[in-house]
Tab-separated table of C-alpha atoms in Angstrom:
chain	number	residue	atom	x	y	z
A	1055	UNK	CA	100.168	84.981	104.935
A	1056	UNK	CA	103.641	84.107	104.086
A	1057	UNK	CA	104.875	82.664	101.027
A	1058	UNK	CA	107.347	79.437	101.475
A	1059	UNK	CA	110.004	79.688	98.934
A	1060	UNK	CA	112.710	77.201	98.097
A	1061	UNK	CA	115.252	75.851	100.400
A	1062	UNK	CA	112.982	76.691	103.464
A	1063	UNK	CA	113.060	80.425	103.257
A	1064	UNK	CA	109.964	82.464	103.872
A	1065	UNK	CA	108.726	85.434	101.914
A	1066	UNK	CA	107.076	88.286	103.992
A	1067	UNK	CA	103.581	88.996	103.552
A	1068	UNK	CA	102.275	90.352	100.197
A	1069	UNK	CA	100.929	93.097	102.379
A	1070	UNK	CA	104.218	94.679	102.080
A	1071	UNK	CA	103.637	95.407	98.571
A	1072	UNK	CA	100.342	97.142	99.255
A	1073	UNK	CA	102.264	98.953	102.110
A	1074	UNK	CA	104.904	100.131	99.361
A	1075	UNK	CA	102.197	101.220	96.867
A	1076	UNK	CA	100.339	103.531	99.389
A	1077	UNK	CA	103.620	105.091	100.345
A	1078	UNK	CA	104.216	105.787	96.840
A	1079	UNK	CA	100.765	107.039	96.293
A	1080	UNK	CA	101.282	109.613	99.408
A	1081	UNK	CA	104.708	110.625	98.356
A	1082	UNK	CA	103.585	111.264	94.733
A	1083	UNK	CA	100.569	112.989	95.906
A	1084	UNK	CA	102.741	115.438	97.735
A	1085	UNK	CA	105.130	115.711	94.736
A	1086	UNK	CA	102.379	116.921	92.417
A	1087	UNK	CA	100.910	119.056	94.930
A	1088	UNK	CA	104.077	120.875	94.955
A	1089	UNK	CA	104.431	120.688	91.246
A	1090	UNK	CA	101.155	122.227	90.881
A	1091	UNK	CA	101.767	125.314	93.530
A	1092	UNK	CA	105.219	126.107	91.955
A	1093	UNK	CA	104.861	125.681	88.384
A	1094	UNK	CA	102.685	127.029	85.937
A	1095	UNK	CA	100.426	124.452	84.424
A	1096	UNK	CA	101.393	123.139	80.800
A	1097	UNK	CA	104.585	124.997	80.631
A	1098	UNK	CA	107.863	123.086	79.504
A	1099	UNK	CA	108.999	122.731	83.152
A	1100	UNK	CA	105.678	121.498	84.266
A	1101	UNK	CA	105.468	118.738	81.408
A	1102	UNK	CA	108.928	117.631	82.448
A	1103	UNK	CA	108.049	117.388	86.086
A	1104	UNK	CA	104.869	115.750	85.223
A	1105	UNK	CA	106.584	113.195	82.881
A	1106	UNK	CA	109.409	112.619	85.512
A	1107	UNK	CA	107.002	111.731	88.015
A	1108	UNK	CA	105.107	109.263	85.645
A	1109	UNK	CA	108.177	107.360	84.701
A	1110	UNK	CA	109.224	107.123	88.472
A	1111	UNK	CA	105.812	106.208	89.738
A	1112	UNK	CA	105.513	103.226	86.957
A	1113	UNK	CA	109.167	102.118	87.458
A	1114	UNK	CA	108.585	101.763	91.392
A	1115	UNK	CA	105.136	100.369	91.082
A	1116	UNK	CA	105.836	97.930	88.079
A	1117	UNK	CA	109.274	96.805	88.694
A	1118	UNK	CA	111.105	97.859	91.816
A	1119	UNK	CA	108.537	96.909	94.728
A	1120	UNK	CA	107.581	93.686	93.087
A	1121	UNK	CA	111.343	92.648	92.517
A	1122	UNK	CA	112.117	93.827	96.196
A	1123	UNK	CA	109.456	91.684	97.460
A	1124	UNK	CA	110.362	88.427	95.613
A	1125	UNK	CA	113.833	88.849	96.440
A	1126	UNK	CA	113.227	89.497	100.255
A	1127	UNK	CA	113.441	86.362	102.115
A	1128	UNK	CA	114.387	84.771	105.464
A	1129	UNK	CA	114.608	81.736	107.331
A	1130	UNK	CA	115.738	80.737	110.985
A	1131	UNK	CA	117.749	77.440	110.742
A	1132	UNK	CA	120.465	75.565	113.097
A	1133	UNK	CA	120.681	78.689	115.325
A	1134	UNK	CA	121.490	81.010	112.285
A	1135	UNK	CA	118.966	83.962	110.699
A	1136	UNK	CA	119.266	83.846	106.929
A	1137	UNK	CA	118.125	86.948	105.398
A	1138	UNK	CA	118.199	87.833	101.598
A	1139	UNK	CA	117.330	91.079	100.022
A	1140	UNK	CA	117.966	93.668	97.476
A	1141	UNK	CA	116.719	94.775	94.096
A	1142	UNK	CA	119.937	95.344	91.725
A	1143	UNK	CA	122.452	93.496	93.935
A	1144	UNK	CA	121.390	90.689	96.386
A	1145	UNK	CA	122.507	90.718	99.849
A	1146	UNK	CA	123.126	87.747	101.809
A	1147	UNK	CA	123.135	87.898	105.436
A	1148	UNK	CA	123.758	84.990	107.959
A	1149	UNK	CA	123.487	85.954	111.823
A	1150	UNK	CA	124.402	83.348	114.385
A	1151	UNK	CA	122.178	83.558	117.250
A	1152	UNK	CA	125.247	83.685	119.534
A	1153	UNK	CA	126.135	86.990	118.165
A	1154	UNK	CA	123.052	88.710	118.472
A	1155	UNK	CA	122.782	91.634	121.051
A	1156	UNK	CA	119.376	93.154	120.630
A	1157	UNK	CA	116.183	92.375	118.956
A	1158	UNK	CA	113.670	94.985	117.925
A	1159	UNK	CA	109.933	94.655	116.764
A	1160	UNK	CA	108.660	97.521	115.303
A	1161	UNK	CA	105.438	98.709	113.514
A	1162	UNK	CA	104.267	101.941	111.576
A	1163	UNK	CA	100.667	102.895	111.369
A	1164	UNK	CA	100.254	101.185	107.981
A	1165	UNK	CA	101.942	98.079	109.264
A	1166	UNK	CA	99.559	98.242	112.288
A	1167	UNK	CA	96.493	98.673	110.058
A	1168	UNK	CA	97.690	95.561	108.154
A	1169	UNK	CA	98.540	93.247	111.061
A	1170	UNK	CA	102.326	93.190	110.178
A	1171	UNK	CA	105.637	94.335	111.627
A	1172	UNK	CA	109.471	94.710	110.866
A	1173	UNK	CA	111.837	92.398	112.609
A	1174	UNK	CA	115.283	93.945	113.486
A	1175	UNK	CA	118.062	91.978	114.877
A	1176	UNK	CA	121.337	93.876	116.047
A	1177	UNK	CA	124.766	92.346	116.504
A	1178	UNK	CA	128.294	93.988	116.783
A	1179	UNK	CA	128.687	95.990	113.466
A	1180	UNK	CA	125.637	94.680	111.984
A	1181	UNK	CA	121.858	94.996	111.529
A	1182	UNK	CA	119.486	92.636	109.527
A	1183	UNK	CA	115.887	93.551	109.131
A	1184	UNK	CA	113.070	91.573	107.723
A	1185	UNK	CA	110.297	93.757	106.946
A	1186	UNK	CA	106.342	93.235	106.853
A	1187	UNK	CA	105.997	89.815	108.471
A	1188	UNK	CA	102.899	89.125	110.517
A	1189	UNK	CA	103.167	90.608	113.859
A	1190	UNK	CA	102.677	87.166	115.817
A	1191	UNK	CA	105.585	85.505	113.994
A	1192	UNK	CA	107.715	88.762	114.574
A	1193	UNK	CA	107.182	88.385	118.227
A	1194	UNK	CA	107.815	84.712	118.113
A	1195	UNK	CA	111.292	85.023	116.160
A	1196	UNK	CA	112.200	88.293	118.525
A	1197	UNK	CA	111.663	85.700	121.527
A	1198	UNK	CA	113.497	82.950	119.932
A	1199	UNK	CA	116.441	85.455	118.955
A	1200	UNK	CA	116.834	87.332	121.633
A	1201	UNK	CA	119.883	87.172	123.904
A	1202	UNK	CA	119.073	85.455	127.240
A	1203	UNK	CA	119.606	88.168	130.033
A	1204	UNK	CA	122.851	88.265	131.894
A	1205	UNK	CA	122.638	87.619	135.649
A	1206	UNK	CA	124.556	90.067	137.688
A	1207	UNK	CA	127.624	88.952	139.948
A	1208	UNK	CA	127.083	89.654	143.495
A	1209	UNK	CA	130.553	89.965	145.167
């Protein structure tokens, strides 16, 4: 399900936040396992490592990922793909369809599980990505944005 925002922009599926959270939990588990294996419990260094983990985890969970979701928007209008993203700095990308060289739809195993995909559009010297949109919409946008095949001249 996509969220329509101001000026016709669409937001990716809310599932992308769940995917971010699952990735964060997996990375956090690996980090804490390494801390547990290599540092003795309840020492000063162990407490610093655990406290650092807790602070980073909470910042990612409560601030970074929600802001990343709400600032990531896209729309296709008048032959131009507009993508807005960023957390601290907002990046505005406008890519005319005539400059597009290649379009790619990719899915990680988590995205496959949730039915979403990433759309990546390549042009000369630039790349624009729209993350975690429904797979059917990603395929539709890819077919609309893909450059027409060039005919070979036979001399």
